mmCIF file of C-alpha atoms and ligand atoms in Angstrom:
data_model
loop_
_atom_site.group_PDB
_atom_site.id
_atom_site.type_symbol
_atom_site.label_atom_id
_atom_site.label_comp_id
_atom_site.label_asym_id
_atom_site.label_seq_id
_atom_site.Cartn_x
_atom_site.Cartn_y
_atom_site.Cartn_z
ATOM 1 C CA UNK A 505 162.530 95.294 132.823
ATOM 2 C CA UNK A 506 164.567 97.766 131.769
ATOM 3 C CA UNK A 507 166.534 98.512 135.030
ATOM 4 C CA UNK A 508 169.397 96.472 136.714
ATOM 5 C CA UNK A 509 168.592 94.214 139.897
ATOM 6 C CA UNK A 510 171.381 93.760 142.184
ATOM 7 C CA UNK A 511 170.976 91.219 145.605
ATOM 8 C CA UNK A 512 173.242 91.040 148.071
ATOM 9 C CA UNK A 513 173.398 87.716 150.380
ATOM 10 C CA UNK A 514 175.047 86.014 152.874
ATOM 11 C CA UNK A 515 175.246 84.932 156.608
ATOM 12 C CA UNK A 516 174.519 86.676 159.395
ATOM 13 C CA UNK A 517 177.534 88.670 160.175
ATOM 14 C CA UNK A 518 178.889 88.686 156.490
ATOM 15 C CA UNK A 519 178.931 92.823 156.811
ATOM 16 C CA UNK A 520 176.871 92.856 153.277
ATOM 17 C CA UNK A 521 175.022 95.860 154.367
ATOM 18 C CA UNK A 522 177.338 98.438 154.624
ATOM 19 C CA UNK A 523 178.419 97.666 150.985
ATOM 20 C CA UNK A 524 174.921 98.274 150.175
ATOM 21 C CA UNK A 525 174.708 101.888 151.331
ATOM 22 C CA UNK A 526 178.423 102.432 149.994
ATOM 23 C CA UNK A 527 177.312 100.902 146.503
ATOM 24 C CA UNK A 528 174.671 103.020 145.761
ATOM 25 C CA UNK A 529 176.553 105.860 146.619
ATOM 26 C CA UNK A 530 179.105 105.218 143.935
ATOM 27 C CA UNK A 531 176.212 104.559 141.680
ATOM 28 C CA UNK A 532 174.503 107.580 142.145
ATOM 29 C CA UNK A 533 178.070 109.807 141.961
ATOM 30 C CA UNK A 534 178.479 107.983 138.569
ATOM 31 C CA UNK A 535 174.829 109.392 137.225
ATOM 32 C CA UNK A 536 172.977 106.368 137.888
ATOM 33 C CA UNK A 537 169.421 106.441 138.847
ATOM 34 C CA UNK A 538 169.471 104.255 142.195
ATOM 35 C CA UNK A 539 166.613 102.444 144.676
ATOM 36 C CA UNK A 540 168.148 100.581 147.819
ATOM 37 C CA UNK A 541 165.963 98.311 149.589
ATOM 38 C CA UNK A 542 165.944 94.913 151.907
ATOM 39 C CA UNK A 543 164.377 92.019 152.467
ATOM 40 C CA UNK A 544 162.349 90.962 154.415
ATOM 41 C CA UNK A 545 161.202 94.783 154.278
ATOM 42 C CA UNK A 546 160.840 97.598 151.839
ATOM 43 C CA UNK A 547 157.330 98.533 152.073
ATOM 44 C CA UNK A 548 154.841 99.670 155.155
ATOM 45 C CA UNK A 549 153.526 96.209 155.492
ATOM 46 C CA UNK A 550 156.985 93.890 154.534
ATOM 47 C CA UNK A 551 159.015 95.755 157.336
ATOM 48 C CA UNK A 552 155.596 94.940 159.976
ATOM 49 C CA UNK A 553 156.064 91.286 158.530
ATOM 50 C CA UNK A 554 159.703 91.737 159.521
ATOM 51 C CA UNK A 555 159.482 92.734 162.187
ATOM 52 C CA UNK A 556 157.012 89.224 163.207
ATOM 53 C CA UNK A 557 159.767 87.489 161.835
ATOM 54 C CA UNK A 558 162.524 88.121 163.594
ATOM 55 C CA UNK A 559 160.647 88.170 166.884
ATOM 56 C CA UNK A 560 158.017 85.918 167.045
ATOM 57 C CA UNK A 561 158.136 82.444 167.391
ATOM 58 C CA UNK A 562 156.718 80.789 164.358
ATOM 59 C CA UNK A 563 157.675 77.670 162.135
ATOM 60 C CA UNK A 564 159.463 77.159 159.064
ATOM 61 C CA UNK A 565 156.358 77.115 157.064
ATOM 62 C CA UNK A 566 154.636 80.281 158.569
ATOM 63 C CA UNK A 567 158.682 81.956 157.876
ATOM 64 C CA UNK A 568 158.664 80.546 153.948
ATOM 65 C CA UNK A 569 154.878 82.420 154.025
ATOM 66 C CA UNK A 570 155.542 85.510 155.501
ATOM 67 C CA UNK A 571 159.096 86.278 153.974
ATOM 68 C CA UNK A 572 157.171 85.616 150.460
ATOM 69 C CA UNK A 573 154.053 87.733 151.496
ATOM 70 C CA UNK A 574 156.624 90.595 152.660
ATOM 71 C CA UNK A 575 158.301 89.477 148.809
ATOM 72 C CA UNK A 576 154.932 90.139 146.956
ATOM 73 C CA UNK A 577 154.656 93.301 148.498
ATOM 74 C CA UNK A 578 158.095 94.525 148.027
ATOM 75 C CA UNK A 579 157.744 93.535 144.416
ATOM 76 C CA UNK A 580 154.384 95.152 143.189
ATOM 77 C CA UNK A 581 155.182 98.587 145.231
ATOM 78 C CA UNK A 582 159.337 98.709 144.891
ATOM 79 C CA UNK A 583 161.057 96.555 142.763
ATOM 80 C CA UNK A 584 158.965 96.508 139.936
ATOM 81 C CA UNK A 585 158.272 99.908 139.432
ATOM 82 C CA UNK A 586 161.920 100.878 139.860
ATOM 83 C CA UNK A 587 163.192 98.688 137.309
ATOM 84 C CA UNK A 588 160.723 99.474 135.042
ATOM 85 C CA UNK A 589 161.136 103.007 135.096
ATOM 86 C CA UNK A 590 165.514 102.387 134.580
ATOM 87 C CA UNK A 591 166.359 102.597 137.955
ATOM 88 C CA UNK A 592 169.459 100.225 139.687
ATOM 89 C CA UNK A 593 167.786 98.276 142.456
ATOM 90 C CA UNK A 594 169.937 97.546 145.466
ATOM 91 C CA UNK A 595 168.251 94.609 147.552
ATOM 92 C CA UNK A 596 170.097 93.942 150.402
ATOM 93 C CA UNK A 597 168.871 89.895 150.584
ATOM 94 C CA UNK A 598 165.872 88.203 147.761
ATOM 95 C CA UNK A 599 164.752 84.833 147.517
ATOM 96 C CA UNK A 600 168.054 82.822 147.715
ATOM 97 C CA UNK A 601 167.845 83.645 151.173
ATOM 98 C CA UNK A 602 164.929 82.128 151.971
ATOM 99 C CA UNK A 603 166.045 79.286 150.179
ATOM 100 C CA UNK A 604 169.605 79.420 152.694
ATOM 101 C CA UNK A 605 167.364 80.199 155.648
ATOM 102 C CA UNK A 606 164.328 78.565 155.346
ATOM 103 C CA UNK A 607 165.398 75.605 152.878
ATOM 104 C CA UNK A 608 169.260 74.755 154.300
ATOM 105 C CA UNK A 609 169.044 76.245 157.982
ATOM 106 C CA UNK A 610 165.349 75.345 158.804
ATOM 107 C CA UNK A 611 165.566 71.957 156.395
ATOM 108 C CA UNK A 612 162.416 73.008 155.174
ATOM 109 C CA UNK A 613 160.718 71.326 151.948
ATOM 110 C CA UNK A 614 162.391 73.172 148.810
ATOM 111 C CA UNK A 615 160.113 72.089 146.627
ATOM 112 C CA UNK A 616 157.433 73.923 148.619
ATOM 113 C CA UNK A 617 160.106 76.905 148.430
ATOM 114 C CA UNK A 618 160.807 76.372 144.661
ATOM 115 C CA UNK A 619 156.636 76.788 144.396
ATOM 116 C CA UNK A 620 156.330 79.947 146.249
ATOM 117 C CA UNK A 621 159.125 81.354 144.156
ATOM 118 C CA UNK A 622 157.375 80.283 141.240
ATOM 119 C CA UNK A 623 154.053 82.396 142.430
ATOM 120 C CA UNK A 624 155.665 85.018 143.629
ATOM 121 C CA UNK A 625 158.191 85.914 140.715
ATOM 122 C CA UNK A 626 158.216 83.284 138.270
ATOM 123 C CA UNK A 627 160.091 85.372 135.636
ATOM 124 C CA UNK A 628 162.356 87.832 137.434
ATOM 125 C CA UNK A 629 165.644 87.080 139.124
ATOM 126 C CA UNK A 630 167.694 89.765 140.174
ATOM 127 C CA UNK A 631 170.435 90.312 137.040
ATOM 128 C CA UNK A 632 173.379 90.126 139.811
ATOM 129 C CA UNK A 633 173.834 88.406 143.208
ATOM 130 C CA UNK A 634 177.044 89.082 145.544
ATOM 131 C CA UNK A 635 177.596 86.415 148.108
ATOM 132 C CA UNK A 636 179.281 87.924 150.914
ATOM 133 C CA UNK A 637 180.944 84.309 151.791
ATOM 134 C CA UNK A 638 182.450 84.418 155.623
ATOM 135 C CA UNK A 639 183.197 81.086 157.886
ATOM 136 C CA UNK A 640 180.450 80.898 160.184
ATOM 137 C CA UNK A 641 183.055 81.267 163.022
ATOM 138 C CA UNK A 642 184.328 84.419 162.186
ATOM 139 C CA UNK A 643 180.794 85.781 161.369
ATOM 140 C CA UNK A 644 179.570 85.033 165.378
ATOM 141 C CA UNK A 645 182.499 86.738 166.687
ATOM 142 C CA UNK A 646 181.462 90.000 163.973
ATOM 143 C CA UNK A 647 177.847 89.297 165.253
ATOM 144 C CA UNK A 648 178.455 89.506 169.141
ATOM 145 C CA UNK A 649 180.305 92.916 168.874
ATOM 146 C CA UNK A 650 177.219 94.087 167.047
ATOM 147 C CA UNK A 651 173.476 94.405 168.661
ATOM 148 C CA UNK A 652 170.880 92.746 170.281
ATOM 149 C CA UNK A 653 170.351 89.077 168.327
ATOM 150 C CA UNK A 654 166.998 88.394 166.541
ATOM 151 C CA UNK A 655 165.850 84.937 166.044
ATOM 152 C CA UNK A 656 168.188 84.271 163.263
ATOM 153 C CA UNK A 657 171.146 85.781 164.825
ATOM 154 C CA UNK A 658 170.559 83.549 167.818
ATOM 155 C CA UNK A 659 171.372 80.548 165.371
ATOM 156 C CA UNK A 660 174.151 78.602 166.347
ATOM 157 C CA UNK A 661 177.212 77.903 164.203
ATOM 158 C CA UNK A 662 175.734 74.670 162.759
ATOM 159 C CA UNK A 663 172.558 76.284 161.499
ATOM 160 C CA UNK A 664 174.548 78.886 159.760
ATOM 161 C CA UNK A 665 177.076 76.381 158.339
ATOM 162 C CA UNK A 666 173.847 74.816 156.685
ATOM 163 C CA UNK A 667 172.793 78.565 155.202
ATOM 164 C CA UNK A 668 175.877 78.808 154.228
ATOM 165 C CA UNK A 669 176.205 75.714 152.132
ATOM 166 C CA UNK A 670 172.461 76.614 151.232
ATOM 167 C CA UNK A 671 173.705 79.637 149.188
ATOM 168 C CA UNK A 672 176.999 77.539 147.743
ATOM 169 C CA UNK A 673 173.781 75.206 146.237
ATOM 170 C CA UNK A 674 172.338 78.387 144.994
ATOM 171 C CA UNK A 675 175.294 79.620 143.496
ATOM 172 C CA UNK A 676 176.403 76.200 141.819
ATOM 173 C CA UNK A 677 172.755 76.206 140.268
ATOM 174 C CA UNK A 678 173.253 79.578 138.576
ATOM 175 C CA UNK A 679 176.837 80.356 138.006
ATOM 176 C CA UNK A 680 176.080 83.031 135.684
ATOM 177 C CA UNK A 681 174.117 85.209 138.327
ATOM 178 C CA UNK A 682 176.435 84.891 141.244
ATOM 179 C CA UNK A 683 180.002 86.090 142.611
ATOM 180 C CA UNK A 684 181.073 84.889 145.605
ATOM 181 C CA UNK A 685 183.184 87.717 147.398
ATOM 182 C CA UNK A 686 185.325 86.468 150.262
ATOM 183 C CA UNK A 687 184.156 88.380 153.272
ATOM 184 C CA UNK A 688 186.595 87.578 155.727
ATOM 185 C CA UNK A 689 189.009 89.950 153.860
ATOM 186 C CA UNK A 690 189.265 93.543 155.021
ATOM 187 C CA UNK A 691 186.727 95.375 154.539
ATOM 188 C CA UNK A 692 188.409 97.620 151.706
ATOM 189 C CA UNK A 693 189.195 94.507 149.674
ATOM 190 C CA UNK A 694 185.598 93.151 149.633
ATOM 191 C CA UNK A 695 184.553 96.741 148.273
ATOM 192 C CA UNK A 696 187.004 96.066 145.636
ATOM 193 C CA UNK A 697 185.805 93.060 144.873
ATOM 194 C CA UNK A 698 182.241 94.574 144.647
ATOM 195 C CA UNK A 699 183.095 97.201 142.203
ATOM 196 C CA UNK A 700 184.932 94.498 140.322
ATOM 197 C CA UNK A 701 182.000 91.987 140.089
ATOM 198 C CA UNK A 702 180.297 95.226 138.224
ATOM 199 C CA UNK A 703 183.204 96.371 136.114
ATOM 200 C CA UNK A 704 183.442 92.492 135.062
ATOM 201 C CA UNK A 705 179.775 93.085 133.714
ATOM 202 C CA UNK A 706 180.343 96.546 131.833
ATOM 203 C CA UNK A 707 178.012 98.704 134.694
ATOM 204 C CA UNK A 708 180.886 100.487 135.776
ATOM 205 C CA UNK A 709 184.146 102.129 134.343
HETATM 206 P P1 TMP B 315 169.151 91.164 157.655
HETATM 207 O O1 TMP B 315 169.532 91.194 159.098
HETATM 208 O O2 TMP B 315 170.277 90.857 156.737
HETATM 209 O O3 TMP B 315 168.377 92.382 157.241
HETATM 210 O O4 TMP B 315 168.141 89.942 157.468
HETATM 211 C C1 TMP B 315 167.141 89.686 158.356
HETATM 212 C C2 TMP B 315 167.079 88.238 158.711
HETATM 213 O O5 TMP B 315 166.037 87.608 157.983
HETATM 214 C C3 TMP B 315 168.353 87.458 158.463
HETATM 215 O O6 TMP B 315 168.700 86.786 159.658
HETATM 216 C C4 TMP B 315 167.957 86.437 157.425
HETATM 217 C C5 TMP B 315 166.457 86.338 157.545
HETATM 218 N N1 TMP B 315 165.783 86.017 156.290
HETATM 219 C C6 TMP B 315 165.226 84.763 156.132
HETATM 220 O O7 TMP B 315 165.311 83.927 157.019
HETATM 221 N N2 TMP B 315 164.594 84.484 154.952
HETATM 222 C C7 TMP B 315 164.487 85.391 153.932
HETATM 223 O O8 TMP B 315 163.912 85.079 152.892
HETATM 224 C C8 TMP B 315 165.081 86.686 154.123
HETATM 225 C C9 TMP B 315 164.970 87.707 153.037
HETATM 226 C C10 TMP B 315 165.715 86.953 155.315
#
């Protein structure tokens, strides 16, 4: 693939998302060729699976299959094409999440997981993932001054101390993909540390 693939994870809360948009905004001002998605979402029939997921009641297999479904789509009609054709995809959350969520937070099988992955994408992994890392604490108090919770956001503290440790497993099983970025900082400093966790890598000046 001849295109960059950039995830960005974390908690609930982490305020990821708004480095997202602000990220491929400086991309696109330096001349690159950018594609910002999400997950679970990105294509006509992903976002309808999102939207069953963070409504519905369902268990943590039926999650694992619909956030990979939503995946397969998102991958065939979005991320494939874009980084074939040289374009910097933006995915705001991938497959460590469901391995956070589902895996760590649900405790659901990660073999099964590790499978699904395997069917799904067994060769691509996105070239860069930035952890937006935030206590679990200080995420809830960021998440009640925001909207309406979905089923995740309704999570207590101990689920998300479990995703949380989820993506530390992640990120201690491939080092060389991952930078953790310390989210409780102000916001300006994380977006430092973003454009620094791409200047460390030569995609920015
Ligand atoms: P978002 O609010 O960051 O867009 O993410 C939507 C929710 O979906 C978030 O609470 C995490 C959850 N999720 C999973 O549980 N598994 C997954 O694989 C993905 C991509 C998201």
């Amino acid at each position: 693939m001849a295109g960059r693939f950039i995830s960005f994870e974390g908690i609930d809360g982490a305020g990821k998302t708004t480095h997202v948009a602000a990220l491929a905004q400086h991309l696109q001002q330096a001349g690159q060729h950018v594609v910002t998605t999400r997950e679970p979402g990105g294509t006509a029939l992903a976002e309808q699976l999102r939207s069953a997921l963070l409504q519905l009641p369902m268990d943590a297999l039926t999650e694992s299959l619909l956030v990979f479904a939503a995946r397969r789509d998102h991958l065939r009609a979005v991320i494939e094409p874009a980084l074939s054709q040289g374009n910097t995809v933006l995915c705001d959350r991938f497959s460590d999440a469901t391995f956070a969520y589902q895996g760590a937070g649900r405790g659901f099988d990660l073999q099964v997981l590790a499978t699904l992955e395997q069917w799904v994408h067994p060769a691509l992994q996105p070239d860069l993932t930035l952890w937006f890392d935030i206590d679990p604490a200080a995420a809830a108090i960021r998440r009640a001054a925001a909207r309406q919770p979905d089923r995740f956001e309704q999570q207590d503290t101990a689920f998300f101390t479990r995703v949380r440790a989820g993506y530390q497993t992640r990120m201690a099983a491939a080092p060389a993909r991952f930078v953790r970025i310390d989210s409780t900082q102000p916001r300006e400093a994380v977006w430092l540390a973003v454009l620094a966790a791409l200047q460390a890598r030569g995609w920015l000046l």
